[in-house]
Each structure stands twice: as structure tokens, then as C-alpha cells.
């Protein structure tokens, strides 16, 4: 995939490299260096992590789910937050939210506040939300049409590219102002219409952590989605439970009666390859008289026929859940707060380019989008109830020293995600040798379609299926 240096632009290629940095080994140390100072010590992990985590790292047939302490122990949860969100790429925003000069977005990740901007040249930037004068917060909310960032304490003003503009009423020499811009977040890249950040200097490129996921999504125009709705939540549950709930299709019949008509449990298949993600599909989707039925919107134009009747689900480690329907995308982006067991979540609905049918008046199209958003939001509301119930249950389970159990047929996605967490707190990536080999009928059909396209066009393979996946057990 094409990559380039400099700040990311708000539109264009599918995959962008925004900050040029020399490649380095994957971080496995307990210190994080600051781009402007000496290494900062990351929080140490409680002693129980090694002992209780070993049973989850085991192959799924003999493994047990993460111990409840990993969700409710204050010392562990805070150390995990700093390590995972301090050493790994994480999702921060959609490019559609930062597509116009003057767009400003503020996010909070634990105790860290970050400002993202789209400057006059349509480049996306990310800075720590700290004024260089006395350390006050510069921005407190998202904005549209912003001309400059002004600290409310002494009115120091910054351009949207982070450079210091003025220090009223004092006149500061240019050579000094050049040194006093907002401190940038070290790593910024965009992928699939999502802005990813990395707080570790000299981080490995995002592509190295994504594995084969860019190839799986190459036929979907995810860089030009239309933002159609957003809902924010404060959930009384650990951020990991939200990710685990997303990849847990086993709960659909019990929790989501309406979704079960459209996306049936038995129609879920693995769509997994190497990389820091969990992937599966529902194929085929079932039109059920609901707002997500295929005839309401135009579909993405690029996918193979087998992909046009499927829903794709990807949990990209650590904090974004992506659902791709034939005509739309919805995401769940989660941010741990300073309070263990409390998570901020943002649900977004984005429509495929050209999703509006030509015969539909604009108002009718907007009404269809609103009904689809209401359908998706209702599903998520049901999930919030289930997640908060699970968080409460884990407090009770910890008191009794209980580990959860895995059913390999249904729980392989949770096992994979939990292994990414356990490796991630050490600065490493999932051990693929410990993961089950998975290949469903859908993955084989995509591989076959790609081979046919290659034979006709004489072009290289776009979606690569490794030999072990092609020959692995059928789902």
C-alpha cells in the first residue's frame, strides 16, 4: 500500500503513512521515551499477571478466559491502559470528521488529552492538549471552521498545524516561537478512513501490525465514506469487555432478537489472517424487512460478488470495532478513562460513496439513513446493558477466584483478542503459532475470486490467503 511522509491529508489513498520514522524493534521494555526528553517509566504490572495470564495464553482447547482481576484490579487496569495506549497504534477518529480545514477534534485517553486538527492545506495533525506557556488545556471541545487554537489562560494562539502564532501582548521573536509549537503525538497514520495514533517515538509502521487486513479491505472505498450519525456513551465497563462483546457472535440470539433475523449466529464464519485484529463474516446476509436490507441503498462498487452479500466484522487492536455492510460501515471507538471500569465509547455510522439511490429524494435518503442508524444504535444499547452486567458479574467472580471457560467453536475470537492484550502489555504482538488455524467457506470463495481476477487481468493477487489457512480445517 502507498505510504508517504508528512501530515496525513483528509482524503485520497486507502493507506497513508503520516510521520516518517526509522524502523525499530517491537517495544518490549517498560519505558517510553518522550520526543522532547528522557525515557518515561511505564507503570509496573502487578505480580498476579504472569500467573493468572498463563492459562489464557495456552491453546484454546485447554485455555481459560482472562481472570476477572484483569478487568477490575485498579493497579493492573491503570498499568494496562498506559502500556497498551502508550506503546501501540490506537484508533482516534474518522478522517470524515477531519475532512475540512478548520475541523478540530479533542479526545481523552485515560489521563492524556489530544487535539486533532485539519489545517488550511487539508492535512491532519495530532498534538498533546498542553499550552507551551504554563501547561493549560488549549482546547476543550470539537469545533468546525476553527481559524486558530487559543489557550484560554493567557491567549497564546496556535495555528492548526501546531506552530505558535502569537503571545499577546508580548512580542516573541520568531526564532523562539519556532521552538514553542504544540507538542505533536509521535505517530499519525490513516487507514481505511480511520486516524490512528501512536505515542511511542520511532514506532513500527501501522501496516506491520495490521498484517493481511489491508488486502482484505482493498476493494472497499473506505477513504471516502459519508458520516451519517454518531452517538456517545459512558459505559460502566472495562474497554476490553466492549471489544470482546463485539467479537462474541454467540450472544446474538440472547441479546439481539432483531439482529438475529438479519445476521444469524450459524452464518458467522472466520475471516482471519495474521495481524493485530480479529476478523469474521456473516455470509450470506438475510434481508428481513429491516432498515439494513440491501435494496435501501447502493452498495460499495468494488467488492467481489461474494462480498456484496456479506457483513465483515473486524476488531482492530486495541480499540476500534468495524462492521462493514454492503452499503455502509459502523464503528465503535473506545477510550479508557482515568477511572477503572469506566469507558467512553463513540458509535459512528458512515455510508458508502454513492449509497443514495438516484430515484430517492434527499429527504427520503436521510430518513433511510436515520432508520439504519436507529437500528444500529438500538443494537449497541442492548450491548451496553449486557457489558455493564458482565462487569458487575466479574467483581463477584473475582471474589471466588473463577476463570471463564471457552467454547472453541464460538469463543476463538475472544481468545485471540485476550492474547493480543496479554502480549500487548509487554509491547509485543499476538503469537500466531498459538492461535487456531481457521478458514471458512467465505475466505476460500474470496481467494478463488481473486485467482480468477488475476488470471483474466494478469495482475498480482490482491487478497492473499496463506497456505496454512487455505488448507486448514473448514468452519
CSV table of N, CA and C in Angstrom, one decimal, residues 255-325:
chain,number,residue,atom,x,y,z
A,255,UNK,N,-29.3,-11.7,23.2
A,255,UNK,CA,-29.3,-10.2,23.5
A,255,UNK,C,-30.0,-9.4,22.3
A,256,UNK,N,-29.9,-9.9,21.1
A,256,UNK,CA,-30.3,-9.1,19.9
A,256,UNK,C,-31.4,-9.8,19.1
A,257,UNK,N,-32.6,-9.9,19.5
A,257,UNK,CA,-33.6,-10.6,18.7
A,257,UNK,C,-33.8,-10.0,17.3
A,258,UNK,N,-33.7,-8.7,17.1
A,258,UNK,CA,-33.9,-8.2,15.8
A,258,UNK,C,-32.7,-8.4,14.9
A,259,UNK,N,-31.5,-8.3,15.4
A,259,UNK,CA,-30.3,-8.5,14.7
A,259,UNK,C,-30.2,-10.0,14.2
A,260,UNK,N,-30.7,-10.9,15.1
A,260,UNK,CA,-30.6,-12.3,14.8
A,260,UNK,C,-31.4,-12.7,13.5
A,261,UNK,N,-32.4,-11.8,13.1
A,261,UNK,CA,-33.1,-12.1,11.8
A,261,UNK,C,-32.2,-11.7,10.6
A,262,UNK,N,-31.3,-10.8,10.8
A,262,UNK,CA,-30.5,-10.2,9.7
A,262,UNK,C,-29.2,-10.8,9.7
A,263,UNK,N,-28.6,-11.2,10.8
A,263,UNK,CA,-27.2,-11.7,10.9
A,263,UNK,C,-27.3,-12.9,11.9
A,264,UNK,N,-27.5,-14.1,11.3
A,264,UNK,CA,-27.8,-15.3,12.1
A,264,UNK,C,-26.5,-15.8,12.7
A,265,UNK,N,-26.5,-16.4,13.9
A,265,UNK,CA,-25.4,-16.9,14.5
A,265,UNK,C,-24.7,-18.0,13.7
A,266,UNK,N,-25.4,-18.9,13.1
A,266,UNK,CA,-24.9,-20.0,12.3
A,266,UNK,C,-24.3,-19.6,11.0
A,267,UNK,N,-24.5,-18.3,10.6
A,267,UNK,CA,-24.0,-17.8,9.3
A,267,UNK,C,-22.7,-17.1,9.5
A,268,UNK,N,-22.1,-17.1,10.8
A,268,UNK,CA,-20.9,-16.4,11.0
A,268,UNK,C,-19.7,-17.4,10.7
A,269,UNK,N,-18.7,-16.9,10.0
A,269,UNK,CA,-17.6,-17.7,9.6
A,269,UNK,C,-16.3,-16.9,9.9
A,270,UNK,N,-15.2,-17.6,10.2
A,270,UNK,CA,-13.9,-16.9,10.4
A,270,UNK,C,-13.4,-16.2,9.1
A,271,UNK,N,-12.8,-15.0,9.3
A,271,UNK,CA,-12.2,-14.4,8.1
A,271,UNK,C,-10.9,-13.8,8.7
A,272,UNK,N,-10.0,-14.7,9.1
A,272,UNK,CA,-8.9,-14.3,9.9
A,272,UNK,C,-7.6,-14.6,9.2
A,273,UNK,N,-6.6,-13.8,9.4
A,273,UNK,CA,-5.3,-14.0,8.9
A,273,UNK,C,-4.3,-13.4,10.0
A,274,UNK,N,-3.0,-13.3,9.6
A,274,UNK,CA,-2.1,-12.8,10.6
A,274,UNK,C,-2.3,-11.3,10.8
A,275,UNK,N,-2.1,-10.8,12.0
A,275,UNK,CA,-2.2,-9.4,12.2
A,275,UNK,C,-2.9,-9.1,13.5
A,276,UNK,N,-2.8,-7.8,14.0
A,276,UNK,CA,-3.4,-7.4,15.2
A,276,UNK,C,-4.8,-7.1,15.1
A,277,UNK,N,-5.6,-8.1,14.7
A,277,UNK,CA,-7.1,-7.9,14.5
A,277,UNK,C,-7.8,-9.2,14.7
A,278,UNK,N,-9.1,-9.2,15.0
A,278,UNK,CA,-9.9,-10.3,14.9
A,278,UNK,C,-10.9,-10.1,13.8
A,279,UNK,N,-11.1,-11.1,12.9
A,279,UNK,CA,-12.0,-11.0,11.8
A,279,UNK,C,-12.9,-12.2,11.6
A,280,UNK,N,-14.2,-11.8,11.3
A,280,UNK,CA,-15.1,-12.9,10.8
A,280,UNK,C,-16.2,-12.2,10.0
A,281,UNK,N,-17.0,-13.0,9.4
A,281,UNK,CA,-18.1,-12.5,8.5
A,281,UNK,C,-19.4,-13.2,8.8
A,282,UNK,N,-20.5,-12.5,8.4
A,282,UNK,CA,-21.8,-13.2,8.2
A,282,UNK,C,-22.0,-13.3,6.8
A,283,UNK,N,-22.2,-14.5,6.3
A,283,UNK,CA,-22.4,-14.8,4.9
A,283,UNK,C,-23.3,-16.0,4.7
A,284,UNK,N,-24.4,-15.9,4.0
A,284,UNK,CA,-24.9,-14.6,3.4
A,284,UNK,C,-25.8,-13.8,4.4
A,285,UNK,N,-25.9,-12.5,4.2
A,285,UNK,CA,-26.8,-11.7,5.0
A,285,UNK,C,-28.2,-12.0,4.6
A,286,UNK,N,-29.2,-11.8,5.5
A,286,UNK,CA,-30.6,-12.2,5.2
A,286,UNK,C,-31.4,-10.9,5.2
A,287,UNK,N,-32.0,-10.5,4.1
A,287,UNK,CA,-32.9,-9.4,4.1
A,287,UNK,C,-34.1,-9.8,4.9
A,288,UNK,N,-34.5,-9.0,5.9
A,288,UNK,CA,-35.5,-9.4,6.8
A,288,UNK,C,-36.6,-8.3,7.0
A,289,UNK,N,-36.7,-7.4,6.0
A,289,UNK,CA,-37.7,-6.3,6.2
A,289,UNK,C,-37.3,-5.2,7.1
A,290,UNK,N,-36.0,-5.1,7.3
A,290,UNK,CA,-35.5,-4.1,8.2
A,290,UNK,C,-34.7,-3.0,7.5
A,291,UNK,N,-34.3,-1.9,8.2
A,291,UNK,CA,-33.6,-0.8,7.6
A,291,UNK,C,-32.3,-1.1,7.0
A,292,UNK,N,-31.7,-2.3,7.3
A,292,UNK,CA,-30.4,-2.6,6.7
A,292,UNK,C,-30.5,-3.5,5.4
A,293,UNK,N,-31.7,-3.7,5.0
A,293,UNK,CA,-31.9,-4.6,3.8
A,293,UNK,C,-31.2,-4.0,2.6
A,294,UNK,N,-30.8,-4.9,1.7
A,294,UNK,CA,-29.9,-4.5,0.6
A,294,UNK,C,-30.5,-3.5,-0.4
A,295,UNK,N,-31.8,-3.5,-0.5
A,295,UNK,CA,-32.5,-2.7,-1.6
A,295,UNK,C,-32.6,-1.2,-1.2
A,296,UNK,N,-32.3,-0.9,0.1
A,296,UNK,CA,-32.5,0.5,0.5
A,296,UNK,C,-31.4,1.5,0.0
A,297,UNK,N,-30.2,0.9,-0.3
A,297,UNK,CA,-29.1,1.7,-0.7
A,297,UNK,C,-28.3,1.1,-1.8
A,298,UNK,N,-27.5,1.9,-2.5
A,298,UNK,CA,-26.5,1.4,-3.4
A,298,UNK,C,-25.3,0.8,-2.6
A,299,UNK,N,-24.7,-0.2,-3.1
A,299,UNK,CA,-23.6,-0.9,-2.4
A,299,UNK,C,-22.3,-0.3,-2.8
A,300,UNK,N,-21.2,-0.7,-2.0
A,300,UNK,CA,-19.9,-0.4,-2.5
A,300,UNK,C,-19.7,-1.0,-3.9
A,301,UNK,N,-18.9,-0.3,-4.7
A,301,UNK,CA,-18.8,-0.7,-6.1
A,301,UNK,C,-17.7,-1.7,-6.4
A,302,UNK,N,-16.7,-1.8,-5.5
A,302,UNK,CA,-15.5,-2.6,-5.8
A,302,UNK,C,-15.5,-4.1,-5.4
A,303,UNK,N,-16.3,-4.5,-4.4
A,303,UNK,CA,-16.1,-5.9,-3.8
A,303,UNK,C,-16.5,-6.9,-4.9
A,304,UNK,N,-16.0,-8.2,-4.6
A,304,UNK,CA,-16.4,-9.3,-5.4
A,304,UNK,C,-17.9,-9.6,-5.1
A,305,UNK,N,-18.6,-10.4,-6.0
A,305,UNK,CA,-20.0,-10.7,-5.8
A,305,UNK,C,-20.2,-11.4,-4.4
A,306,UNK,N,-19.3,-12.3,-4.0
A,306,UNK,CA,-19.5,-13.0,-2.7
A,306,UNK,C,-19.4,-12.0,-1.6
A,307,UNK,N,-18.7,-10.9,-1.8
A,307,UNK,CA,-18.6,-9.9,-0.7
A,307,UNK,C,-19.8,-9.0,-0.6
A,308,UNK,N,-20.5,-8.9,-1.7
A,308,UNK,CA,-21.7,-8.0,-1.8
A,308,UNK,C,-22.9,-8.5,-1.0
A,309,UNK,N,-22.9,-9.7,-0.5
A,309,UNK,CA,-23.9,-10.3,0.3
A,309,UNK,C,-23.4,-10.7,1.7
A,310,UNK,N,-22.3,-10.1,2.1
A,310,UNK,CA,-21.7,-10.4,3.4
A,310,UNK,C,-21.5,-9.2,4.2
A,311,UNK,N,-21.5,-9.4,5.6
A,311,UNK,CA,-21.1,-8.4,6.5
A,311,UNK,C,-19.8,-8.8,7.1
A,312,UNK,N,-18.8,-7.8,7.1
A,312,UNK,CA,-17.5,-8.1,7.6
A,312,UNK,C,-17.3,-7.4,9.0
A,313,UNK,N,-16.7,-8.2,9.9
A,313,UNK,CA,-16.5,-7.7,11.3
A,313,UNK,C,-15.0,-7.8,11.6
A,314,UNK,N,-14.5,-6.6,12.0
A,314,UNK,CA,-13.0,-6.6,12.4
A,314,UNK,C,-12.9,-5.8,13.7
A,315,UNK,N,-12.3,-6.4,14.7
A,315,UNK,CA,-11.8,-5.7,15.9
A,315,UNK,C,-10.3,-5.4,15.7
A,316,UNK,N,-10.0,-4.2,15.4
A,316,UNK,CA,-8.6,-3.8,15.1
A,316,UNK,C,-8.0,-3.4,16.5
A,317,UNK,N,-7.0,-4.1,16.9
A,317,UNK,CA,-6.4,-3.9,18.2
A,317,UNK,C,-5.8,-2.5,18.4
A,318,UNK,N,-6.1,-1.8,19.5
A,318,UNK,CA,-6.9,-2.3,20.6
A,318,UNK,C,-8.3,-1.9,20.6
A,319,UNK,N,-8.7,-0.7,20.0
A,319,UNK,CA,-9.9,-0.1,20.4
A,319,UNK,C,-10.9,0.3,19.4
A,320,UNK,N,-10.9,-0.3,18.2
A,320,UNK,CA,-11.9,0.0,17.2
A,320,UNK,C,-12.6,-1.2,16.7
A,321,UNK,N,-13.9,-1.3,16.7
A,321,UNK,CA,-14.7,-2.3,16.2
A,321,UNK,C,-15.3,-1.8,14.9
A,322,UNK,N,-15.1,-2.6,13.8
A,322,UNK,CA,-15.5,-2.1,12.5
A,322,UNK,C,-16.5,-3.2,11.9
A,323,UNK,N,-17.7,-2.7,11.5
A,323,UNK,CA,-18.7,-3.6,10.8
A,323,UNK,C,-18.9,-3.0,9.4
A,324,UNK,N,-18.7,-3.8,8.4
A,324,UNK,CA,-18.8,-3.3,7.0
A,324,UNK,C,-20.0,-4.1,6.4
A,325,UNK,N,-21.1,-3.4,6.2
A,325,UNK,CA,-22.2,-3.9,5.4
A,325,UNK,C,-22.0,-3.7,3.9
